[in-house]
Amino acid sequence: MDIVKTVVGIPQWTQSKLAFIKYKDLPWKTNVLRFSWAVWAFESYLAIRQYPNVSKTEPPVAIASHPKFKADSFPKSQLYGKDKILFSLFSLLYNQLVETAVISFDVMPWAWSVAGSLIRKFSMDESYEIAHSVAFGMVMYFVTSIPNIPLSIFQTFVLEEKHGFNKTTPRVFVTDLIKGWVVGTAIGTPFLAAFLWIIKWAGASFIPYTMTFIVVFQLVMVVIYPTFIQPLFNTLSPLAEGSLRTRIEALAGRLNFPLKHLYVIDGSKRSSHSNAYFYGLPWSKHIVLFDTLINNNPEEELEAVLAHELGHWKYSHPTKMLLVSQIHLYITLSLFPPFLTSPPLLRSFGFSREVSKNPPILIAFLLFQMVLGPLETVLKLALNGLSRRFEWEADRFACELDEKDENGNFVSFADEKAREASMAGRLKRALVALHVENLSTVWVDWMYSTYHHSHPTLLERLKAMDKYLVEREKKARKQQ
């Protein structure tokens, strides 16, 4: 009961503590720009820290000695890593300048005015706040999307092309762009309208209703995305009958994984990169394998990769991440009310007194998100840490699948061939092979990894599996 009272009381506590936001003039725009540039400086510093790692001429000994590691791939991966770091430095500065221009030149107030002109053509005035906000959202969506197109073109047709990954044609690129805009508008418009309507309708009690709406929307998208949206960009085909399908179905059956469909996706249509994932509702799951993954890896290694993915399901990692996201959403919405009724906030960002005296929900929420930037940066670090922990657990789960025989005794893998044939050995080979295929960087700065990566580095994962194999061998010897 104490926990419930605490959770329920958070919105009231934050509103009382942040009440000054409603009336006090603060340099919101200046502070947002300062923090934005501070984040840019920090992320640029991290990229510069990483650059010496992609300039090394020799791979780590633990990786270089692995049979799946190809010596000629290391210089290629280092060159690819260098180019990605240089591109990230440029794109960081480019995006920062665009964001600064949007804020400094009051693009949002301009877009609100343009949106007002658009709805007046349909015989609506500013009293139609939801329609006005939806029009504003569309204007801002296109205004902020267009500057990113040159970066996408360069990344696809220069960076990825140079290193042999790009399979996207200009025609596919343009059609993907248009489809993305159409799908984004088709989904985003009703979502935004419903989001705003719920807040207006519920008033001070909007938090539980808004959270319920967002959770339902996420569950609906789990069904809609693979059925209606994914086919617009890729083709999903049933995995053909054969030994690979038999292996996967046997693994799923052994773990009681509710496998409904097993698909191959034509990832090679756009890129040579490989991946695998599963999706679906708790009682109906679908596994998707990239065709590049199937074509470049032996079946026993693919089975190990899927064992890792099923480890995420077994430990309910997606559900736990969803729960964390809901806690984050609750805290965010609890902090929002003082900003919702803050004319000084809007005036600070260039909105007229007429608009500011009765802040539109969408404008207040977008500005609130900008102000919330420091908290989001801290959250990113925490989520990456949690995600890495989940990756360790999924690796461990896959390794433990064959640690005991049918009598419950630990299996000895003292023999080198036995270790290589174990699930741990196969997963290690698969991870190294995937890094080789994707030209992934094997030298990674710890600070850069902590901030940017949701997965442990390859070296860390290999060492952890080696440690596990040693532990398992000790257990097998003790029972002899």
mmCIF file of C-alpha atoms in Angstrom, residues 16 42 64 70-71 78 80 116 127 137 143 252 259 265 283 306 325 328 341 366 404 427 437 464:
data_model
loop_
_atom_site.group_PDB
_atom_site.id
_atom_site.type_symbol
_atom_site.label_atom_id
_atom_site.label_comp_id
_atom_site.label_asym_id
_atom_site.label_seq_id
_atom_site.Cartn_x
_atom_site.Cartn_y
_atom_site.Cartn_z
ATOM 1 C CA SER A 16 3.739 21.391 -5.952
ATOM 2 C CA PHE A 42 30.350 15.179 -25.089
ATOM 3 C CA ALA A 64 42.853 -12.957 -33.831
ATOM 4 C CA LYS A 70 39.661 -13.624 -41.043
ATOM 5 C CA ALA A 71 42.928 -11.699 -40.953
ATOM 6 C CA GLN A 78 39.165 -0.637 -39.178
ATOM 7 C CA TYR A 80 34.971 1.097 -42.080
ATOM 8 C CA GLY A 116 -3.221 27.923 -38.573
ATOM 9 C CA SER A 127 -10.316 27.089 -31.464
ATOM 10 C CA GLY A 137 2.853 18.208 -36.404
ATOM 11 C CA VAL A 143 10.593 20.551 -41.955
ATOM 12 C CA ALA A 252 11.435 -23.814 -30.084
ATOM 13 C CA LEU A 259 6.334 -20.355 -32.539
ATOM 14 C CA ILE A 265 13.227 -11.534 -44.957
ATOM 15 C CA TRP A 283 0.873 -16.600 -27.185
ATOM 16 C CA LEU A 306 18.439 -18.158 -32.205
ATOM 17 C CA SER A 325 9.427 2.134 -20.540
ATOM 18 C CA HIS A 328 9.696 6.146 -17.646
ATOM 19 C CA THR A 341 0.077 25.667 -18.081
ATOM 20 C CA LEU A 366 7.349 19.340 -27.282
ATOM 21 C CA LYS A 404 23.635 -31.260 -18.750
ATOM 22 C CA LEU A 427 27.624 -19.100 -30.394
ATOM 23 C CA GLU A 437 30.606 -10.152 -42.127
ATOM 24 C CA ALA A 464 32.439 -14.370 -20.594
#
